[in-house]
Coordinates of C-alpha atoms and ligand atoms in Angstrom, one line a residue:
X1 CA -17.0 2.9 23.0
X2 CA -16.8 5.1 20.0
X3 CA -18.1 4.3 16.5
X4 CA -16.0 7.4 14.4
X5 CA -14.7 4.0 12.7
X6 CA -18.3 3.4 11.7
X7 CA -18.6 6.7 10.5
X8 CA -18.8 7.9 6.5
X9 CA -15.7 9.3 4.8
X10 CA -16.0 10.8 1.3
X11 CA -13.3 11.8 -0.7
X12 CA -13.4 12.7 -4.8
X13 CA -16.2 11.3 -5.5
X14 CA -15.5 8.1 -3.2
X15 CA -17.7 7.4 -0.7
X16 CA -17.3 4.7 2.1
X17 CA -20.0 3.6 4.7
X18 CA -16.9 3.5 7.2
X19 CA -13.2 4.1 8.4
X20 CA -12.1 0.2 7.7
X21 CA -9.6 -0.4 4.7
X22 CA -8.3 -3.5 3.9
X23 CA -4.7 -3.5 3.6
X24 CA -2.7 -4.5 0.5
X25 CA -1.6 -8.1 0.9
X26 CA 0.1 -10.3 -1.5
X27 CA -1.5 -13.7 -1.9
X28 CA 0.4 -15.0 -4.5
X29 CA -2.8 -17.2 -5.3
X30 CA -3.3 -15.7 -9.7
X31 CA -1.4 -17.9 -11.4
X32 CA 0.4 -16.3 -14.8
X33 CA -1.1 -13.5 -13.3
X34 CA -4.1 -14.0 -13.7
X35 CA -6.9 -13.6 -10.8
X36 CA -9.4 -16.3 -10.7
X37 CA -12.5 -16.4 -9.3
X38 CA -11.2 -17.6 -5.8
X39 CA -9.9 -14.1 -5.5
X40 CA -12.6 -12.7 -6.5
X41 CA -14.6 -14.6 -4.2
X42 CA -12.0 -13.8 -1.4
X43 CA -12.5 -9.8 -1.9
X44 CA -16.1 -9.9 -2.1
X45 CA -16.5 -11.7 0.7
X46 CA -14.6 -8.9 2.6
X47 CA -17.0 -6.3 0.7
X48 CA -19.8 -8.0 2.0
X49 CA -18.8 -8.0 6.2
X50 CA -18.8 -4.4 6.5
X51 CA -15.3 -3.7 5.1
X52 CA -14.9 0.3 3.6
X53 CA -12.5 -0.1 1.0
X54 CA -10.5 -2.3 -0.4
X55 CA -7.1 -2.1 -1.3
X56 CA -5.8 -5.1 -3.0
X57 CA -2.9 -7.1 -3.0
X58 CA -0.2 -5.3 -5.4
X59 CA -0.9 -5.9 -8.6
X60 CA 1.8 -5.3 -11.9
X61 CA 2.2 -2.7 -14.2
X62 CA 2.9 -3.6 -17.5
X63 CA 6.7 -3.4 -17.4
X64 CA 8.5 -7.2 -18.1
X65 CA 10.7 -6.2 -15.1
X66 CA 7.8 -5.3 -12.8
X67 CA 7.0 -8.3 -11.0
X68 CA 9.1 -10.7 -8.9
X69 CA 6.6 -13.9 -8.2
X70 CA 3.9 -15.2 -11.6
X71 CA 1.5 -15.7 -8.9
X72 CA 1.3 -12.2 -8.2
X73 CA -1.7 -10.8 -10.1
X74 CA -1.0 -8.4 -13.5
X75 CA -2.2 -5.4 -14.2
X76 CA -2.9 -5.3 -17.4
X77 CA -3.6 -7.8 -21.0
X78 CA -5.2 -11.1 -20.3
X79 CA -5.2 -10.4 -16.2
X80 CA -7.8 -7.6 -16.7
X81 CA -10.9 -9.7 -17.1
X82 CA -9.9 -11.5 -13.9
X83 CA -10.0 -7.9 -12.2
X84 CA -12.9 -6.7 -13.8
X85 CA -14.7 -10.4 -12.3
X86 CA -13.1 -9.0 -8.8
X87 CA -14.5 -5.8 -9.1
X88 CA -17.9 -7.1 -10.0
X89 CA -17.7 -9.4 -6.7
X90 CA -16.9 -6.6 -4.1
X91 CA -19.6 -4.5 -6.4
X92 CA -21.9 -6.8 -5.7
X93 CA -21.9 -6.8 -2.0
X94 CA -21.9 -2.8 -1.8
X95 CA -18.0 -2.9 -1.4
X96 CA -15.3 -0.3 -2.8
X97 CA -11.9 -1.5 -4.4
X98 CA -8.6 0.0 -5.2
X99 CA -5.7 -1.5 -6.8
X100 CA -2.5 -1.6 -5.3
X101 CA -0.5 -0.7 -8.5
X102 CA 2.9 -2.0 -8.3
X103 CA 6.5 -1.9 -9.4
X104 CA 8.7 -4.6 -7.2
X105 CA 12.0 -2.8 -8.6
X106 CA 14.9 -4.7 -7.3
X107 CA 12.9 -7.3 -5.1
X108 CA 12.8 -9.2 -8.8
X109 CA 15.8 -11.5 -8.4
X110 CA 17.7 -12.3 -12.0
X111 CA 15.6 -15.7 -13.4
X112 CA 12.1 -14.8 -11.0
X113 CA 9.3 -13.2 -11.8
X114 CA 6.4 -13.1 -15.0
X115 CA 9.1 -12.4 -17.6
X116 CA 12.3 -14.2 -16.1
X117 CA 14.4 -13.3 -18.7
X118 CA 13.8 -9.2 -17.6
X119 CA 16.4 -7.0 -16.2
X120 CA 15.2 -5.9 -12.7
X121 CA 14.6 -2.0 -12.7
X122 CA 16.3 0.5 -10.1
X123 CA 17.1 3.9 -10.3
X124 CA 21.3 3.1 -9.7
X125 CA 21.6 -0.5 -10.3
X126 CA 22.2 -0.5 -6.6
X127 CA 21.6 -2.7 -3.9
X128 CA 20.7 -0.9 -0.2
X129 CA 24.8 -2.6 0.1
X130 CA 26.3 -0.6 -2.5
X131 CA 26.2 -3.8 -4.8
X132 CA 26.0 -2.8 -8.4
X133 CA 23.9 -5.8 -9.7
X134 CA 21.2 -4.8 -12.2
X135 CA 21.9 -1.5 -15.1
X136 CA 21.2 2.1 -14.6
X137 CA 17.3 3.0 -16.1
X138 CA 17.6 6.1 -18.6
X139 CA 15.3 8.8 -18.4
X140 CA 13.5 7.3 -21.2
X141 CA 13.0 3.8 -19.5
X142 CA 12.1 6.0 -16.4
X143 CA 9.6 7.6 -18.2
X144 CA 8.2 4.4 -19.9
X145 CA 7.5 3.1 -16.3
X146 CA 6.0 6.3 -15.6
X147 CA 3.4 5.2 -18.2
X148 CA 3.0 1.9 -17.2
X149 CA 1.5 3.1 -13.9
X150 CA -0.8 5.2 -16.3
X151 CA -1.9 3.1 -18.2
X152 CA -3.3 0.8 -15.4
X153 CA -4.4 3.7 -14.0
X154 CA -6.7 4.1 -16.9
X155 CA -7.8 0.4 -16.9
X156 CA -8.4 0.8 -13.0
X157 CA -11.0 3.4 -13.9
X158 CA -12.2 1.6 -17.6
X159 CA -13.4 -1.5 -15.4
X160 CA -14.9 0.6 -12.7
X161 CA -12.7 0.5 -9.8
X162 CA -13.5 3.4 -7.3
X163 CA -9.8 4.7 -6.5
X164 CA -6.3 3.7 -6.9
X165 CA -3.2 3.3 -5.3
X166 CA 0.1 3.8 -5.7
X167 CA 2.8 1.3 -4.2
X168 CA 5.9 3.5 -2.8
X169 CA 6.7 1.8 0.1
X170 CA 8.2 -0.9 1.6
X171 CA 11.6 -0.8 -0.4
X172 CA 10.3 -1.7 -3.5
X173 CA 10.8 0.6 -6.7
X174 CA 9.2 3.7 -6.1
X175 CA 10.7 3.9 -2.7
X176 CA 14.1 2.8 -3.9
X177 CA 13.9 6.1 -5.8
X178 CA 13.3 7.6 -2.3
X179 CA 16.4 5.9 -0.7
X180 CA 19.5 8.0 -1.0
X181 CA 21.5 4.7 -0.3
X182 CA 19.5 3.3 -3.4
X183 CA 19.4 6.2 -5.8
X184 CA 22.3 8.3 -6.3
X185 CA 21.2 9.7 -9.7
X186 CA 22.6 13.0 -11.2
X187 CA 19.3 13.8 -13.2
X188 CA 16.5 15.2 -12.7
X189 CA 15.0 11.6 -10.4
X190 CA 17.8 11.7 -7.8
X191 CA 19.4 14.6 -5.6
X192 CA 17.7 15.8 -1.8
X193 CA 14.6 13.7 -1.2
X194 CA 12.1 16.1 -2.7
X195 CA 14.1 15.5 -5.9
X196 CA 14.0 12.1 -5.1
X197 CA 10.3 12.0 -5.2
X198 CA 10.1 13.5 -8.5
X199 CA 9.4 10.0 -10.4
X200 CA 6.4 9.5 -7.9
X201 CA 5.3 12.8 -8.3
X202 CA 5.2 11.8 -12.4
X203 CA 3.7 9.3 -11.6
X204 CA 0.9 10.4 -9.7
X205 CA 0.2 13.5 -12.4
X206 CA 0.2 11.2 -15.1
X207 CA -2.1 8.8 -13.5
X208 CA -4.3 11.8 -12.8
X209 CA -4.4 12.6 -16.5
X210 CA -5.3 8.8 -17.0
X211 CA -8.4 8.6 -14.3
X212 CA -9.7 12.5 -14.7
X213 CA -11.1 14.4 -11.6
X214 CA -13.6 12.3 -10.1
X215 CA -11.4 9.3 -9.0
X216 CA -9.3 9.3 -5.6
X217 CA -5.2 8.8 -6.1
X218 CA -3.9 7.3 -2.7
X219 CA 0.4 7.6 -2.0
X220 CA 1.6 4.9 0.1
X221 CA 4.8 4.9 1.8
X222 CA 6.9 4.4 4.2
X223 CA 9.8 5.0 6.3
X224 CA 11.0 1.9 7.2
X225 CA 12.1 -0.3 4.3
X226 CA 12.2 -4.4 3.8
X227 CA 15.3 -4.5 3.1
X228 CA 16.4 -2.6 6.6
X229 CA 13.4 -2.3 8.8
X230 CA 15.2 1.0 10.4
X231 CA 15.8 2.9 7.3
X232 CA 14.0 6.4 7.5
X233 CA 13.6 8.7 5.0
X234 CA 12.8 11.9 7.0
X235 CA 14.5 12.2 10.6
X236 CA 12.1 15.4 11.1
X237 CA 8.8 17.0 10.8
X238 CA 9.7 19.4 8.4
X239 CA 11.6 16.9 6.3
X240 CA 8.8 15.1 6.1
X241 CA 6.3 17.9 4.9
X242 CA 8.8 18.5 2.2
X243 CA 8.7 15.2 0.9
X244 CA 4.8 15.0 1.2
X245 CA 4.4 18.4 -0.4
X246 CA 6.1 17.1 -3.5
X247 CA 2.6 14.6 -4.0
X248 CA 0.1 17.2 -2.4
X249 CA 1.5 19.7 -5.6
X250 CA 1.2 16.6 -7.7
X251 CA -2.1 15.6 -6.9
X252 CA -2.6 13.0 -4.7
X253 CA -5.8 12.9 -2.4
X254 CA -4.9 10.8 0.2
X255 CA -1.6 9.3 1.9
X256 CA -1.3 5.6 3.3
X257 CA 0.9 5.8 6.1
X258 CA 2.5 2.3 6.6
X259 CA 4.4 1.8 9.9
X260 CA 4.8 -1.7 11.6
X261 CA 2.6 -0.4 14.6
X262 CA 0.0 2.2 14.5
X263 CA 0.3 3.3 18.0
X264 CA 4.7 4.0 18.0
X265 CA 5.1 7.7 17.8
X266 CA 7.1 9.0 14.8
X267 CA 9.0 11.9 15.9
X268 CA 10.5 12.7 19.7
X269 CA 8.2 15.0 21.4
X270 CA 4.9 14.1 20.6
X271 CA 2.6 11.1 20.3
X272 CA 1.7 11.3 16.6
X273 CA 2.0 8.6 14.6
X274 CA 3.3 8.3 10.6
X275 CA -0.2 9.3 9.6
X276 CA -0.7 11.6 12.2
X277 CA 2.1 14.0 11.3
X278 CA 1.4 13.3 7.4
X279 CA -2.3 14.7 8.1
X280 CA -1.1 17.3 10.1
X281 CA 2.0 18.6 7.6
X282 CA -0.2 18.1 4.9
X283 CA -4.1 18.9 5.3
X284 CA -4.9 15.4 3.3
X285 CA -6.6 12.6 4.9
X286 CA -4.5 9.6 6.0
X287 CA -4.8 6.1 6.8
X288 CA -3.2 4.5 9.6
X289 CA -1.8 0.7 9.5
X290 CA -0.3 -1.3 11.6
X291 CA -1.1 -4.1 14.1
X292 CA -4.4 -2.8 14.2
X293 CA -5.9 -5.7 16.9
X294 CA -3.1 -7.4 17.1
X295 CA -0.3 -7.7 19.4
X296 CA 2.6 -8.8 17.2
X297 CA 3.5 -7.0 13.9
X298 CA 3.3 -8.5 10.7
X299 CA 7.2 -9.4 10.5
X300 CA 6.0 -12.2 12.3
X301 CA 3.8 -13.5 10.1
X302 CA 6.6 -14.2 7.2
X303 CA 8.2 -15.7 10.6
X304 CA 5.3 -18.5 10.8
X305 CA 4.5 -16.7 14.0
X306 CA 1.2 -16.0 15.5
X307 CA -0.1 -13.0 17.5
X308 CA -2.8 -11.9 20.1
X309 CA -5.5 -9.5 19.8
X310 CA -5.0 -6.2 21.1
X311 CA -7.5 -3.8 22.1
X312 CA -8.9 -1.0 20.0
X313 CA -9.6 2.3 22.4
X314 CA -6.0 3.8 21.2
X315 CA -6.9 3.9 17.7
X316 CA -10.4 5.0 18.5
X317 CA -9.0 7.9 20.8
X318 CA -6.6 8.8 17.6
X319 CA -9.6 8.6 15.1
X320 CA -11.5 11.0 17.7
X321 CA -9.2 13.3 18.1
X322 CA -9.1 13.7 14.2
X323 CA -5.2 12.1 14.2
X324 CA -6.0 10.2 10.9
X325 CA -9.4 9.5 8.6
X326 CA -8.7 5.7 7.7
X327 CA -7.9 2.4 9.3
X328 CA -6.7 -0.2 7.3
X329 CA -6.6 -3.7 8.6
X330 CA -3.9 -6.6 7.6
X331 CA -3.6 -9.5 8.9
X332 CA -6.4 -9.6 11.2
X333 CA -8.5 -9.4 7.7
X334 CA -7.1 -12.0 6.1
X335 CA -7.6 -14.2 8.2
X336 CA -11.5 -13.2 9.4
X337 CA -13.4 -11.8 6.8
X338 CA -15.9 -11.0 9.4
X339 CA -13.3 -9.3 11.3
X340 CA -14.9 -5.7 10.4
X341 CA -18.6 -6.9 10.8
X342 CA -17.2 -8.5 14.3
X343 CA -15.7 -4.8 15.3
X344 CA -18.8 -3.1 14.3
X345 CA -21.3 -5.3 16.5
X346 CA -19.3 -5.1 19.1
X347 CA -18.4 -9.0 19.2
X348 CA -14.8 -8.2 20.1
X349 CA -14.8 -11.6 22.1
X350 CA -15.3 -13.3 18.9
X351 CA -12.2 -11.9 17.5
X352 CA -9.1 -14.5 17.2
X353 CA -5.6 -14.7 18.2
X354 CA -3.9 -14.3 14.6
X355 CA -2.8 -17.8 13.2
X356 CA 0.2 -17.2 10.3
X357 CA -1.3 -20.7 8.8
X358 CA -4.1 -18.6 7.0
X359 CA -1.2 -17.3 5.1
X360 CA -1.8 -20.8 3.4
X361 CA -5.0 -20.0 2.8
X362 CA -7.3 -18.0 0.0
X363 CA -11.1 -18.1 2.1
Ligands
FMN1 C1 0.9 -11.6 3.7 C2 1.1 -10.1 3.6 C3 1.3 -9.6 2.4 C4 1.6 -8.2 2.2 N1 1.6 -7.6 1.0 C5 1.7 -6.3 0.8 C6 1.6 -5.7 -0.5 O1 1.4 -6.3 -1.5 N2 1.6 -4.3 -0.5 C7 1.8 -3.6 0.6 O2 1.9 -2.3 0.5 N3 1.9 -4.1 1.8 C8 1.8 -5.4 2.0 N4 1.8 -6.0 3.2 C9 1.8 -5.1 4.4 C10 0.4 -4.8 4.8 O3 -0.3 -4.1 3.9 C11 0.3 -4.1 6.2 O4 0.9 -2.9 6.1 C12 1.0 -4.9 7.3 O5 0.6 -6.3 7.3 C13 0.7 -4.3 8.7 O6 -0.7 -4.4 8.9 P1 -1.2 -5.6 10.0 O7 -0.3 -5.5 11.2 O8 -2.6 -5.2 10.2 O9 -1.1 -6.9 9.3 C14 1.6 -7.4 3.4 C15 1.5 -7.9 4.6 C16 1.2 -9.3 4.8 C17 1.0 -9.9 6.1

C-alpha cells in the first residue's frame, strides 16, 4: 500500500504532516453565529487523529446579506473569539486550520439568514431560471464585498489561522459570478468566463494584501452547481486553463477541486480528474474531493441516505502518479474523527459504512 498520503506537503509557509484535508462542511451548530466550544472541541478533535489541515465549515463575511442560516458561524464582530477558541483547540493537538470564507449569494432566501431583513446579493438579480428576484449589486456594492472577504482575511491571519480559503463553488455567490446563466453583467464583473472571474480574482488580491506573503490563499470551485448538478463552466481543457489562469495571475497558491466523485474523469480522452487537469493547466497544487471512501456521493447525505466504504488504491495510484497534492475528506470525517488515524495505521476494517444520522450530530 502506498503512504504518499502520509507524506509532508509544504506550501507558503504552511506545513502539513500529511495529504489529509478535512473538507468544508456546514454544521449549522454556532448559534447567532457564534462558535462555541462544542465546535471547537469537534475540530480539535480532528486535529488531534492525524488530520493535515482543516478547512472549516463556511463561515460569513461581514456583509448583512452574506449568510442564509444564524446557525452558520460569522466571520467577523462577536464570532471572532469563538474562532480564535477553535483555532486554539486544533493548535493544541498539532493541527492546521483554514477558514472557509463565505458569501451564500442567492442561496439567502427573502426573511432567512443573520440579518433577515437583508437583500440577498447576486451579480444580475437572477435566478439559474431567469427569475429576476433580488436587485442588481453596483460596482461599489461589488467592491464592498470584495472587502468583506479582506477583512476576514486579515482576522483569519490576526487570530493565527495557518491559510485561508475562499468559497467559489457550489452555486453560491462567487460562483454565481462564474455562471453566465447567473451573471449577465455589462461591466467590468461579467462578459466570457475569464471576465467572469474578475470579482474572485479581486478578491483573492485583496485578501493577499490583507494576510501578506507568508500565508497560503486556497480557490475552491466547481463545475457542477447546487442549483443544477450538471452545470459546467468549462466544456474544455483550454477553457479551463483560462479561467484558472485568471487566479494563478491573481495570486492564489492552491486550487480545491470539488467534484461529487474523485475518481469520474473531467474531460473525454483521458482519466484526469477536476484537480488533475487544474494541476496540470496550472502548475499549482490541487486538492481532490469527492467520495473519498465512500461509495455514495454526498447528495445522499441531504437525502437521509447512507453509503459504503470504498477502497482507497485509486486515489493512492492518482497521488503517486503526482495527479493532485491534497485529499480532502467529507463525510467520512464527520462522522469518524479517527477516520484519518484509522487510514494511516492501516485499520481500514475499522472504517464504517457512512450513516447520514451523524449529520445530527456535533462529536
Ligand atoms: C453536511 C455537509 C455540509 C457541507 N458544507 C459545505 C460547505 O460549507 N462548503 C463547501 O465548500 N462544501 C460543503 N460541503 C461539500 C463537502 O465539502 C465535500 O465537497 C462533499 O461532501 C464531498 O466530499 P465527501 O464525498 O467526502 O463527503 C458539504 C458537505 C456536507 C456533507
Amino acid at each position: 500500500m502506498s503512504n504518499t498520503l502520509f507524506t509532508p506537503f509544504s506550501c507558503r509557509g504552511l506545513d502539513l504532516p500529511n495529504r489529509i484535508v478535512m473538507a468544508p462542511m456546514t454544521r449549522s451548530h454556532s448559534p447567532a453565529g457564534i462558535p462555541g466550544t462544542d465546535v471547537a472541541e469537534y475540530y480539535g478533535r480532528r486535529a488531534g487523529a492525524d488530520v493535515g489541515l482543516i478547512v472549516t465549515e463556511g463561515t460569513v463575511v461581514d456583509r448583512p446579506g452574506a449568510g442564509n442560516d444564524p446557525k452558520v458561524p460569522l466571520f467577523y464582530g462577536d464570532a471572532l473569539p469563538g474562532w480564535s477558541n477553535v483555532v486554539k483547540s486544533v493548535h493544541a493537538q498539532g493541527g492546521k486550520i483554514a477558514p472557509q470564507l463565505w458569501h451564500t449569494g442567492m442561496a439567502k432566501k427573502p426573511g432567512a439568514g443573520h440579518f433577515p431583513e437583508a437583500d440577498a446579493d447576486s451579480p444580475s438579480g437572477l435566478t439559474h431560471t431567469g427569475k429576476l428576484v433580488a436587485p442588481v449589486l453596483s460596482e461599489s456594492e461589488v467592491a464592498d464585498i470584495v472587502a468583506s472577504f479582506a477583512r476576514s482575511a486579515a482576522h483569519a491571519k490576526d487570530m493565527g489561522m495557518d491559510a485561508i480559503e475562499i468559497h467559489g463553488a457550489h452555486g453560491y455567490l462567487i460562483d454565481e459570478f462564474f455562471w453566465a446563466v447567473m451573471n449577465q453583467r455589462d461591466d467590468k464583473y461579467g462578459g466570457d468566463l475569464k471576465d467572469r472571474a474578475t470579482f474572485a480574482a479581486e478578491i483573492i488580491s485583496e485578501c493577499r494584501k490583507a494576510i501578506g506573503e507568508d500565508m497560503p490563499i486556497i480557490l475552491r470551485f466547481s463545475q457542477w452547481k447546487q442549483q443544477d448538478y450538471g452545470a459546467r463552466l468549462a466544456e474544455t481543457p483550454e477553457a479551463l486553463g483560462e479561467f484558472l489562469g485568471v487566479f494563478v495571475d491573481a495570486g492564489v497558491d492552491i486550487l480545491h477541486c470539488s467534484q461529487r466523485r474523485y475518481w469520474e474523469p473531467e474531460f473525454e480522452g483521458s482519466t484526469l480528474n477536476l484537480a488533475g487537469w487544474a494541476k496540470k493547466l496550472t502548475g499549482l497544487p490541487t486538492i481532490t474531493v469527492g467520495s473519498v471512501g465512500l461509495d455514495g456521493d454526498f447528495f445522499d447525505a441531504f437525502q437521509g441516505k447512507g453509503s459504503g466504504t470504498r477502497g482507497l488504491d485509486d486515489l493512492y495510484e492518482r497521488l503517486d502518479a503526482g495527479e493532485f497534492d491534497l485529499v480532502a475528506v467529507g463525510r467520512a470525517l464527520l462522522q469518524d474523527p479517527q477516520w484519518a488515524s484509522k487510514v494511516k495505521d492501516g485499520k481500514l476494517d475499522a472504517l464504517g459504512d457512512y450513516d447520514a444520522a451523524s449529520l445530527q450530530t456535533l462529536y
